[in-house]
mmCIF file of C-alpha atoms in Angstrom:
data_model
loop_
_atom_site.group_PDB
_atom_site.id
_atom_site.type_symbol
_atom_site.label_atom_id
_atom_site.label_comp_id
_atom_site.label_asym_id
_atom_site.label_seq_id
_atom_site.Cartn_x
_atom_site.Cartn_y
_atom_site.Cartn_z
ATOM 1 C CA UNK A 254 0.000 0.000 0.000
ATOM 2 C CA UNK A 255 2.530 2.771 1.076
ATOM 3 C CA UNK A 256 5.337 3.377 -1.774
ATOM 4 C CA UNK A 257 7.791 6.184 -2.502
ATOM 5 C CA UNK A 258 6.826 9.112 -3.667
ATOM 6 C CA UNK A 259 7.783 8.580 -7.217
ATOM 7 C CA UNK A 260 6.043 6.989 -9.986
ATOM 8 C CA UNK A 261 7.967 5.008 -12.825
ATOM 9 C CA UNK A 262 9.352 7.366 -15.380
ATOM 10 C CA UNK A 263 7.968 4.857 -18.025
ATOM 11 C CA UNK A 264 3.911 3.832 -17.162
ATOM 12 C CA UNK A 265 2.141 1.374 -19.381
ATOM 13 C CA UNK A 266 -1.842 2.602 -18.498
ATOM 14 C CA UNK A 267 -3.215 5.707 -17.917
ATOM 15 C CA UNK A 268 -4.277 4.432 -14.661
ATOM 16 C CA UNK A 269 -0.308 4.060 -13.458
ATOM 17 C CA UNK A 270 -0.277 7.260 -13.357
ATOM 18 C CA UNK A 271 -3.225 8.042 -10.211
ATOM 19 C CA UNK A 272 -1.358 9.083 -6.935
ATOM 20 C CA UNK A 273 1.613 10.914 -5.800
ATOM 21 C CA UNK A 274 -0.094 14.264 -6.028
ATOM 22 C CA UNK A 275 1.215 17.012 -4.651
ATOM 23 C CA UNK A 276 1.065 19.416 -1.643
ATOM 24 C CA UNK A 277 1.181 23.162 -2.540
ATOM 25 C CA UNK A 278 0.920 25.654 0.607
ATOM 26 C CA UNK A 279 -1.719 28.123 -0.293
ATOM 27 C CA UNK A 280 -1.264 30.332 3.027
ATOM 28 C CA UNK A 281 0.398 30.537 6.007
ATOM 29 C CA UNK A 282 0.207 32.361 9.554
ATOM 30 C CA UNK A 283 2.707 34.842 11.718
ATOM 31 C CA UNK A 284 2.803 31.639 14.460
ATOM 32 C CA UNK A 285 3.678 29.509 11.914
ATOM 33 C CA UNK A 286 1.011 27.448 10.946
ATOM 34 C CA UNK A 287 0.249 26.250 7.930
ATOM 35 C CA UNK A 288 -2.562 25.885 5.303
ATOM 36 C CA UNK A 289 -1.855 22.542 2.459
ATOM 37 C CA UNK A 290 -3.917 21.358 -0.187
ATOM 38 C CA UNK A 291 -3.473 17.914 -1.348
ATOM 39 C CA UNK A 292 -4.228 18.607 -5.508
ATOM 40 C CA UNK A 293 -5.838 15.690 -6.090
ATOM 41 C CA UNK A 294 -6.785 17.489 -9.882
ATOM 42 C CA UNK A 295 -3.225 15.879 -10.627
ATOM 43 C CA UNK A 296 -4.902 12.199 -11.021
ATOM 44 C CA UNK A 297 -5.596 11.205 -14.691
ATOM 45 C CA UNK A 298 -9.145 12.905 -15.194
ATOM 46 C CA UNK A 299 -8.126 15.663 -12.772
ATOM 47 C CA UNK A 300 -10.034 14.335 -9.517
ATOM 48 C CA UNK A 301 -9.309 11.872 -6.674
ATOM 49 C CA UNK A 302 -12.440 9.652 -7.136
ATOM 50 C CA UNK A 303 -10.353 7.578 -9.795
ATOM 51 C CA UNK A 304 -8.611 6.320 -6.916
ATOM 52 C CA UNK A 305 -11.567 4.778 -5.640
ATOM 53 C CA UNK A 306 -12.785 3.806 -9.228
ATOM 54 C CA UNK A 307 -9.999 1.524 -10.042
ATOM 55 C CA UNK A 308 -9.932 -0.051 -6.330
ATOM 56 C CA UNK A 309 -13.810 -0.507 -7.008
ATOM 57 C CA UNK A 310 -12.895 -2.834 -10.418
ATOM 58 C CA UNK A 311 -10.176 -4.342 -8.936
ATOM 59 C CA UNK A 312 -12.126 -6.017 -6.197
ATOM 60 C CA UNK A 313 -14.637 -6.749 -7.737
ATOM 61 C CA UNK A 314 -12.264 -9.242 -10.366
ATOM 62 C CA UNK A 315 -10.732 -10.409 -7.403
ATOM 63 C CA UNK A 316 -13.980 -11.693 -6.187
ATOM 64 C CA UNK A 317 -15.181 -12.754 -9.862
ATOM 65 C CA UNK A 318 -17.680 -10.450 -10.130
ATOM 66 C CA UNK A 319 -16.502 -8.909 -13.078
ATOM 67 C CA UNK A 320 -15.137 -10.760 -16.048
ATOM 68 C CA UNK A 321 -13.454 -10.279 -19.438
ATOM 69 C CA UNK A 322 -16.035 -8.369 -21.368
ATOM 70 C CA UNK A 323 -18.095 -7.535 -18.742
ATOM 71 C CA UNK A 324 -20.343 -4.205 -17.558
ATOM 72 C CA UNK A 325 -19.837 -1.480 -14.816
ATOM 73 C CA UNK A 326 -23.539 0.134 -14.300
ATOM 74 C CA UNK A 327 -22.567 3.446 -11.651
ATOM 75 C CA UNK A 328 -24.886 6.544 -10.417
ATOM 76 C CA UNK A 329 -22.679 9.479 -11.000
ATOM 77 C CA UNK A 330 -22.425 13.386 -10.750
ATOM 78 C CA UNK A 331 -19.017 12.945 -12.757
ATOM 79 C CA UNK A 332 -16.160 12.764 -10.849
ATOM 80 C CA UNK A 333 -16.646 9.208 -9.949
ATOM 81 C CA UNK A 334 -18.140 8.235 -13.833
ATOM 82 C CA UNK A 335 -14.962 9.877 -15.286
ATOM 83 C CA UNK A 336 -12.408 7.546 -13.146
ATOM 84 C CA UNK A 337 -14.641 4.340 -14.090
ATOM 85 C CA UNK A 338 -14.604 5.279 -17.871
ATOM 86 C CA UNK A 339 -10.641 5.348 -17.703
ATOM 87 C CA UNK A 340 -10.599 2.288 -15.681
ATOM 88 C CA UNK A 341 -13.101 0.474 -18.129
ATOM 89 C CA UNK A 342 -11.892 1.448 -21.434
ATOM 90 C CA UNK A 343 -8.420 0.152 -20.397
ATOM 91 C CA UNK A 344 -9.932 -3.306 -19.172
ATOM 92 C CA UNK A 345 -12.459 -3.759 -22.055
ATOM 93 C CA UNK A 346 -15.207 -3.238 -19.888
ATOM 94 C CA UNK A 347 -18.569 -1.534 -21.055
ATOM 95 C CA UNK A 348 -19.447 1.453 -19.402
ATOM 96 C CA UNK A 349 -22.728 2.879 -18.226
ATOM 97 C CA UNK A 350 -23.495 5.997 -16.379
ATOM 98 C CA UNK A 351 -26.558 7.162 -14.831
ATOM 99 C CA UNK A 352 -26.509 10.612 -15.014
ATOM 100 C CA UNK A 353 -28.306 13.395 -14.150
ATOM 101 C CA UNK A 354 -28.681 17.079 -15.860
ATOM 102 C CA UNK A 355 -26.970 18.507 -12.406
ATOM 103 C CA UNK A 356 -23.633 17.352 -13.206
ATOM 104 C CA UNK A 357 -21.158 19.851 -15.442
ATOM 105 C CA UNK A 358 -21.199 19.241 -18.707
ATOM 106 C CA UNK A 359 -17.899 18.740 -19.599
ATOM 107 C CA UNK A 360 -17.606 15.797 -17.582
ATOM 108 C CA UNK A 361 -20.493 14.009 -18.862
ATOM 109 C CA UNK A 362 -18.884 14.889 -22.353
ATOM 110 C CA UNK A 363 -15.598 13.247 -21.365
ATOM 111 C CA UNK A 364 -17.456 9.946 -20.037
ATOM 112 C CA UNK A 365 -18.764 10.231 -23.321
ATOM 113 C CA UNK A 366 -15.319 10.760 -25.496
ATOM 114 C CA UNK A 367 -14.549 8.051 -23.649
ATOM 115 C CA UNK A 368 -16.693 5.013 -24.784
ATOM 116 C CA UNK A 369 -19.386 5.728 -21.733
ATOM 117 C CA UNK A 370 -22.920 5.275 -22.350
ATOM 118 C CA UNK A 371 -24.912 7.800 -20.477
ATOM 119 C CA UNK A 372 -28.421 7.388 -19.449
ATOM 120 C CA UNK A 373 -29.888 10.327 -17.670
ATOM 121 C CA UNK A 374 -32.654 10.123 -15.462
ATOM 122 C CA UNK A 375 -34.219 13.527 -16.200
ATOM 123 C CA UNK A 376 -35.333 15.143 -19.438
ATOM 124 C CA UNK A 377 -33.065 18.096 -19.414
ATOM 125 C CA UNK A 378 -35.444 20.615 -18.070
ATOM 126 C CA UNK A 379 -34.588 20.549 -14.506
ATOM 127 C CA UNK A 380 -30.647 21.080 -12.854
ATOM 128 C CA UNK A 381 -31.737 19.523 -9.288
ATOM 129 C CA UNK A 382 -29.925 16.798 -8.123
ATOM 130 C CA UNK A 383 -31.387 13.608 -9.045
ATOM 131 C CA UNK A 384 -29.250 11.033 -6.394
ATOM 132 C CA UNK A 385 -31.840 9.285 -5.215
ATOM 133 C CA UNK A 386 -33.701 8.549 -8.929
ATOM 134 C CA UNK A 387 -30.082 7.689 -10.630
ATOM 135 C CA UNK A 388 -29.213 4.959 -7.468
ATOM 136 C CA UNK A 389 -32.615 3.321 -7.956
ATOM 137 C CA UNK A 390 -32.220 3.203 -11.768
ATOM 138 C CA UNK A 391 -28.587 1.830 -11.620
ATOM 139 C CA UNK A 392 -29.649 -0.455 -9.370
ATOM 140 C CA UNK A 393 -32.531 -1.542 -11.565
ATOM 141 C CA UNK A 394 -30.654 -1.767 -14.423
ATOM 142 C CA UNK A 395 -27.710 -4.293 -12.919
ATOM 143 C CA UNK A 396 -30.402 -6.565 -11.506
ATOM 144 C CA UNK A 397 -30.028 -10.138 -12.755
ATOM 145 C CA UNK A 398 -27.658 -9.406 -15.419
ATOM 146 C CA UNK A 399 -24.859 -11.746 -16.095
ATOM 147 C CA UNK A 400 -21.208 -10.319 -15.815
ATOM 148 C CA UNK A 401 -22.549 -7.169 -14.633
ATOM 149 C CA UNK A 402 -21.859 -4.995 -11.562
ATOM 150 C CA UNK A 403 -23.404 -1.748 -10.037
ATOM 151 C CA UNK A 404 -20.590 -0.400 -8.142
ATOM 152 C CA UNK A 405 -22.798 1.252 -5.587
ATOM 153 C CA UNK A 406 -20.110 4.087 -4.563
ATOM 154 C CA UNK A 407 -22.053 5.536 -1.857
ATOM 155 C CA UNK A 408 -22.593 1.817 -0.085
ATOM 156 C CA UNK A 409 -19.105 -0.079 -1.383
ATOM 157 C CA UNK A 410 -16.462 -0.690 0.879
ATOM 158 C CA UNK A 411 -14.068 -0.079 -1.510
ATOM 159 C CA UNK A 412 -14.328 3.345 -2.156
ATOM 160 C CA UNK A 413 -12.914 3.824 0.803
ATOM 161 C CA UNK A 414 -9.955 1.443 0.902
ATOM 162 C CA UNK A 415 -9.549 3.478 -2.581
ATOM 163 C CA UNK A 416 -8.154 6.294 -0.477
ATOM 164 C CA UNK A 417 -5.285 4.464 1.366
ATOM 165 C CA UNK A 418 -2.957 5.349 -0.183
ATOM 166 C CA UNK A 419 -3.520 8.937 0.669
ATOM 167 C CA UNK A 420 -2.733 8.352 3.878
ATOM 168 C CA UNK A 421 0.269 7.358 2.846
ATOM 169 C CA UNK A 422 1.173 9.953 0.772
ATOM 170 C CA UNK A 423 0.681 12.435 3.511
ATOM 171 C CA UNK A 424 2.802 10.806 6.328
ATOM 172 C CA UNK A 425 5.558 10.134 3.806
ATOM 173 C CA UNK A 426 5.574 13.894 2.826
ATOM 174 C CA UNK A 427 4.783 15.450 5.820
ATOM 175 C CA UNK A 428 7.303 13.423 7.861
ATOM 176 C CA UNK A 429 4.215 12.139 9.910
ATOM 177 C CA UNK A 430 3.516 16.065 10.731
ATOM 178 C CA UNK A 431 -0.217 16.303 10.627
ATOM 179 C CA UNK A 432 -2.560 18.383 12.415
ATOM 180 C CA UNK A 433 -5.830 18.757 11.105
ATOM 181 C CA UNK A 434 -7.273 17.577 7.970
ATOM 182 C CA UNK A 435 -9.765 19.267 6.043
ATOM 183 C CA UNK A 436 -12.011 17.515 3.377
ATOM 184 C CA UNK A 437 -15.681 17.473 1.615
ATOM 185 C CA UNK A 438 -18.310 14.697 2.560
ATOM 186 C CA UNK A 439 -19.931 12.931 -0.255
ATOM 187 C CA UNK A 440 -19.917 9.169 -0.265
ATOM 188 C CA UNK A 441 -17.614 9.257 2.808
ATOM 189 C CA UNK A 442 -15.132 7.752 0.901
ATOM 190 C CA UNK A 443 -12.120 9.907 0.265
ATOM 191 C CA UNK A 444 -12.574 11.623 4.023
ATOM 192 C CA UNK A 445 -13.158 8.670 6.060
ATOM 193 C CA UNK A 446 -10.799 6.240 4.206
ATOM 194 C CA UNK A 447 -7.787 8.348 4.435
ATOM 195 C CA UNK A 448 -8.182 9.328 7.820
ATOM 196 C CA UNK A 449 -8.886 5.430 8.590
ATOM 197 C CA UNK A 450 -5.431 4.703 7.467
ATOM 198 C CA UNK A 451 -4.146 7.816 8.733
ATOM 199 C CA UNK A 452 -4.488 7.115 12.240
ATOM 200 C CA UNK A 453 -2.625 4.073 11.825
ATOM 201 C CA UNK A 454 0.288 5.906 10.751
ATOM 202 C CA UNK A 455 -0.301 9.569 13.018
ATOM 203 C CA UNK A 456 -2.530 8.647 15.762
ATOM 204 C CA UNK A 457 -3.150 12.281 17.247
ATOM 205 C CA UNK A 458 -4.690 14.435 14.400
ATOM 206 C CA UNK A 459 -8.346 16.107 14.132
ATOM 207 C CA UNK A 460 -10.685 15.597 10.945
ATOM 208 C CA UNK A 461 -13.317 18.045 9.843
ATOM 209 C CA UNK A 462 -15.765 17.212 7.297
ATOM 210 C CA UNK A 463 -17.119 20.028 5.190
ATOM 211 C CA UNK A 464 -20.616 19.898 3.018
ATOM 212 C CA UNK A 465 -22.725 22.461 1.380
ATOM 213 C CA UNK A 466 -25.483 23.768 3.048
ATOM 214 C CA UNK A 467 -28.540 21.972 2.028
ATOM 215 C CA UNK A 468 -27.317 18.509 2.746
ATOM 216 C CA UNK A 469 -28.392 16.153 5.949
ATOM 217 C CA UNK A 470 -25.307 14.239 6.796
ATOM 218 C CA UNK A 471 -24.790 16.578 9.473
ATOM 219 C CA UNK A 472 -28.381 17.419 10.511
ATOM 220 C CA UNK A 473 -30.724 19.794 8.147
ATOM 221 C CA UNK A 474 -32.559 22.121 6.968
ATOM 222 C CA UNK A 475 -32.230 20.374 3.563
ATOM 223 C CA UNK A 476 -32.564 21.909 0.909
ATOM 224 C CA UNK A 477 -30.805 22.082 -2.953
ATOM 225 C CA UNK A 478 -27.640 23.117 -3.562
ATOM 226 C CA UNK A 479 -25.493 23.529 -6.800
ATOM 227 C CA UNK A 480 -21.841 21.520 -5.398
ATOM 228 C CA UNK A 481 -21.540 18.646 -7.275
ATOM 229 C CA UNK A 482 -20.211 15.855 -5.830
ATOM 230 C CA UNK A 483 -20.601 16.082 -2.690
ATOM 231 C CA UNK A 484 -22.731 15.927 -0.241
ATOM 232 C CA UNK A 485 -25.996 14.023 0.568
ATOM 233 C CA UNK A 486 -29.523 16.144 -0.970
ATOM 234 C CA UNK A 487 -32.506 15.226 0.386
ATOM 235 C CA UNK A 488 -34.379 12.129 -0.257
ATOM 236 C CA UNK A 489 -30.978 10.212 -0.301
ATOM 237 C CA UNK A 490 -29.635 7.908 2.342
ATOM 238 C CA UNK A 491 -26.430 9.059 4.415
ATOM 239 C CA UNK A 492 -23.364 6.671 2.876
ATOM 240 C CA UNK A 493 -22.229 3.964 5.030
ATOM 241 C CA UNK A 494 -18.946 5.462 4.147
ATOM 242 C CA UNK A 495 -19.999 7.962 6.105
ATOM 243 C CA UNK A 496 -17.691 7.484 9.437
ATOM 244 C CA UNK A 497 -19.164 9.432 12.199
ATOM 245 C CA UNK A 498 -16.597 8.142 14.694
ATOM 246 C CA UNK A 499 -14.349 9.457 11.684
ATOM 247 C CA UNK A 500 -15.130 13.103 11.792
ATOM 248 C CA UNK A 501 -13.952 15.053 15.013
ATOM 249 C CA UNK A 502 -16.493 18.185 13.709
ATOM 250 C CA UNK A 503 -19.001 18.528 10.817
ATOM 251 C CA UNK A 504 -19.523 22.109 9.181
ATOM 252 C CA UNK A 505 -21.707 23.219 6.397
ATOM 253 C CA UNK A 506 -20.231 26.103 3.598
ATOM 254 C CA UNK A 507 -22.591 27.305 1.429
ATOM 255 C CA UNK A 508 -22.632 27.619 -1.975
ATOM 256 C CA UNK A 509 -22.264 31.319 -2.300
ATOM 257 C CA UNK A 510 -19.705 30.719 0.100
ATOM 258 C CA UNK A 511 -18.096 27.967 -1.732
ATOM 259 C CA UNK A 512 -18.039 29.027 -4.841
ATOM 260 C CA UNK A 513 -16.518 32.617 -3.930
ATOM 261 C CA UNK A 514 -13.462 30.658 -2.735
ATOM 262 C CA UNK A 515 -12.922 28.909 -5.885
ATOM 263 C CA UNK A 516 -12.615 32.516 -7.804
ATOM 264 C CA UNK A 517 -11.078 34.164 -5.181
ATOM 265 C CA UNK A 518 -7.925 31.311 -5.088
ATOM 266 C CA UNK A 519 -8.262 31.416 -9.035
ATOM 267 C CA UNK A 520 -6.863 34.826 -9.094
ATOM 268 C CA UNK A 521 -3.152 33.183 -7.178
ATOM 269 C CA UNK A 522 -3.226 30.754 -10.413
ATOM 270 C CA UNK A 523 -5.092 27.721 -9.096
ATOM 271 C CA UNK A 524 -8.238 26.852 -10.445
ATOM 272 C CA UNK A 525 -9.722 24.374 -7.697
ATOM 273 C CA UNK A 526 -13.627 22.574 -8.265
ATOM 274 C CA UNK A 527 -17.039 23.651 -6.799
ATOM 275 C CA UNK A 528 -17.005 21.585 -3.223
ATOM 276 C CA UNK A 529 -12.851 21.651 -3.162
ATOM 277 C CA UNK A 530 -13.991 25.914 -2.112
ATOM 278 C CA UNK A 531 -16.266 24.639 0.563
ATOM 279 C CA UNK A 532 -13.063 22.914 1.995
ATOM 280 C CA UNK A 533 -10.770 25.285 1.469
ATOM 281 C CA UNK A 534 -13.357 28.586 2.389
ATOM 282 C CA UNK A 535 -13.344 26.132 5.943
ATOM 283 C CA UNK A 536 -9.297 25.896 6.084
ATOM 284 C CA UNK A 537 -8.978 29.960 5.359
ATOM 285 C CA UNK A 538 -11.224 30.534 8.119
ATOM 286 C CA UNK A 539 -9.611 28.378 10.626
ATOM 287 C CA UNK A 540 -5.904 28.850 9.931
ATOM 288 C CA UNK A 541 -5.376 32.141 12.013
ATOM 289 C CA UNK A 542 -7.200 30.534 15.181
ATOM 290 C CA UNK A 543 -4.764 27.849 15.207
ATOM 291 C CA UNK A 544 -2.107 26.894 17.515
ATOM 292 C CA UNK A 545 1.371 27.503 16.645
ATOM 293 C CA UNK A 546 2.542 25.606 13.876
ATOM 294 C CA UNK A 547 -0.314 23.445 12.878
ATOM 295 C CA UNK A 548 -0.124 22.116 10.029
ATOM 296 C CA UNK A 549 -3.656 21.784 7.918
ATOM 297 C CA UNK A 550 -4.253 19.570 5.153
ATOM 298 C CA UNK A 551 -6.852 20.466 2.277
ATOM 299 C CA UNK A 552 -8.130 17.753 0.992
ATOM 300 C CA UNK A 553 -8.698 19.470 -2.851
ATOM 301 C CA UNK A 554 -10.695 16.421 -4.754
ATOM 302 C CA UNK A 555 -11.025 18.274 -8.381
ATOM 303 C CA UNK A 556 -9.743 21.415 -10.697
ATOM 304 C CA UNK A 557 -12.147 23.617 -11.851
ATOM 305 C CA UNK A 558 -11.221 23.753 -15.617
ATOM 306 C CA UNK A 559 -14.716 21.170 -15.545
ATOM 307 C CA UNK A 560 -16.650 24.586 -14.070
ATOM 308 C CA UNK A 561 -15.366 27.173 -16.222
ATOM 309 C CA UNK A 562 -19.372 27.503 -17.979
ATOM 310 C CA UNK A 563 -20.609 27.527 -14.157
ATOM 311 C CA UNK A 564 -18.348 28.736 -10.909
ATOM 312 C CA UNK A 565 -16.023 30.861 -13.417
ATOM 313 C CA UNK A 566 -19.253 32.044 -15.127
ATOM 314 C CA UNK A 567 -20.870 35.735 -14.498
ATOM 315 C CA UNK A 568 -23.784 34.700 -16.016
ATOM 316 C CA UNK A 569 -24.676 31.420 -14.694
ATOM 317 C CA UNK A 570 -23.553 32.490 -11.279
ATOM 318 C CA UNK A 571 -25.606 35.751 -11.600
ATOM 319 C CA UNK A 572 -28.885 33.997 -12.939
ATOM 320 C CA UNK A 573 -28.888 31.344 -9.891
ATOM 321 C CA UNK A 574 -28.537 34.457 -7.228
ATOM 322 C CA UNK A 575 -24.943 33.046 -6.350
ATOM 323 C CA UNK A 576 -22.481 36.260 -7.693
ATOM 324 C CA UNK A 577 -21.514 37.491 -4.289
ATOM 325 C CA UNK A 578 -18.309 39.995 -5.326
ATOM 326 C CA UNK A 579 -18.302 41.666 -1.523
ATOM 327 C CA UNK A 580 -17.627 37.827 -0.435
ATOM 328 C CA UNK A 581 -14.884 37.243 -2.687
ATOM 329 C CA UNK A 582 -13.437 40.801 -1.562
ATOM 330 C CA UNK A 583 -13.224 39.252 2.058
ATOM 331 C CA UNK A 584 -11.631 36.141 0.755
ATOM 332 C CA UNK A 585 -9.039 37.740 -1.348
ATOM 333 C CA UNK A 586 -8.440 40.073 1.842
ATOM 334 C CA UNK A 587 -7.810 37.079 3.809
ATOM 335 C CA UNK A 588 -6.116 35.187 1.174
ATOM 336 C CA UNK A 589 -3.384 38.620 0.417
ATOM 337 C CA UNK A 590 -2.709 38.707 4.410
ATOM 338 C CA UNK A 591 -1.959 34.633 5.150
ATOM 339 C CA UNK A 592 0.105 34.466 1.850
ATOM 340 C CA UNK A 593 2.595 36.925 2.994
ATOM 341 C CA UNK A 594 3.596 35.315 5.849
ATOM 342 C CA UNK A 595 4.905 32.145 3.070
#
């Protein structure tokens, strides 16, 4: 599981290549504490949920579930569809994605580009999150099939093991120097597994899980919300990835909030992904209240070159009540002061 932090100069799949991302230090504080996000946009497809995609395939060869020419059914918002259509088109697998209208564009054209049929659940005239109606039809759709598999992200244990390696790439790099760690809850997955296997290797470290406003893992009002990929709308069942015992503290950032972050950090040359500004508007926040050289890890699941025609957007953002430029003035404030203490 652990490795070095260097890949093969020479890889034979595109899926080699997942892992060994790297930390960049967005901000820092006068005590010496530290704010740094783990870019997990430098994975093949530019998220981290192709680490749990290929773990997902892998397992389920190893338990014969999946055979040569065989087919991967998944519910996705994108993220998770885009690592599966790598993993699938290297293995000869078909493909299917249940999609809804909610998820960005470009990502459901890149499943696509890829050999990924999509099946949407909606008809196109509605951008609400359809979670619930894509599990139900994936679900449907793998029943009694031969050589076919509905990898059930929110409910599979290994998503989670998918993230292990994480862990490992954080001790190793951090000398085993971790504080706090910072990351968006969705499926659980990416969170919970790497700070399962964290605390094997750093015992003494606190976890905060971040989702939008609007979801009900951590208690409600419930109500939509335009992050995709994360978090759990209403009408949906809470993961069992979901680790309670996991998560020292559960916040909410809203979208307004959220989304502010992602322009205001695009303006120090880092375009970072819808819910990866919840997590990080979270971190900002924190960092000065810290004690004395903490260190803080980001966990920063996707870029946002896949929300250039929505976060990056005046138009969309404007038309869904979301442009908030007094909020990104406080962010780049905050952002100016912490980065000259580097």
């Amino acid at each position: 599981m652990p490795g070095a932090l260097q890949r093969p100069a020479v890889v034979s799949r595109v899926s080699d290549l997942i892992g060994y991302t790297p930390l960049l230090e967005l901000a820092a504080t006068e005590t010496g504490s530290r704010l740094l996000l783990k870019l997990e946009m430098f994975n093949p497809t530019g998220t981290a949920k192709i680490r749990m995609a290929r773990q997902m395939i892998t397992d389920a060869e190893e338990r014969g579930e999946l055979r040569p020419g065989g087919r991967i059914i998944e519910s996705t918002s994108g993220n998770t569809g885009l690592g599966l259509a790598v993993v699938a088109a290297e293995r000869g697998y078909t493909f299917t994605a249940v999609v809804d209208h909610h998820a960005s564009a470009d990502k459901l054209r890149a499943m696509k580009a890829m050999g990924t049929e999509l099946v949407y659940v909606d008809d196109g005239g509605s951008e609400e999150l359809a979670t619930a109606a894509r599990e139900e039809l994936a679900e449907e759709m793998a029943r009694g099939q031969d050589n076919t598999i509905f990898t059930e992200q929110h409910n599979n244990p290994s998503n989670g093991v998918g993230y292990f390696p994480v862990a490992h790439e954080l001790h190793e790099a951090l000398d085993g120097r971790l504080d706090v760690l910072v990351g968006a809850v969705g499926t659980g997955g990416g969170l919970c597994g790497t700070a399962r296997e964290l605390r094997t290797l750093i015992p003494d470290f606190t976890t905060i899980g971040v989702e939008p406003k609007g979801s009900i893992a951590f208690g409600g009002p419930a109500h939509d919300y335009y992050q995709s990929g994360t978090g759990t709308p209403e009408g949906a069942e809470i993961g069992a990835l979901v680790d309670f015992e996991l998560i020292d503290e559960g916040v909410k950032v809203g979208d307004v909030e959220a989304f502010a972050t992602c322009r205001a950090v695009a303006r120090t040359g880092l375009l970072i992904g819808g819910s990866a500004g919840g997590v990080v508007h979270e971190a900002l926040t924190r960092l000065a209240a810290l004690p004395p050289g903490t260190t803080m890890v980001a966990l920063v699941n996707d870029g946002g070159e896949k929300y250039l025609d929505t976060v990056f957007n005046d138009d969309w953002m404007h038309a869904r009540e979301l442009l908030a430029p007094a909020t990104e003035r406080e962010i780049d404030e905050l952002l100016t002061k912490l980065r000259r203490n580097r």
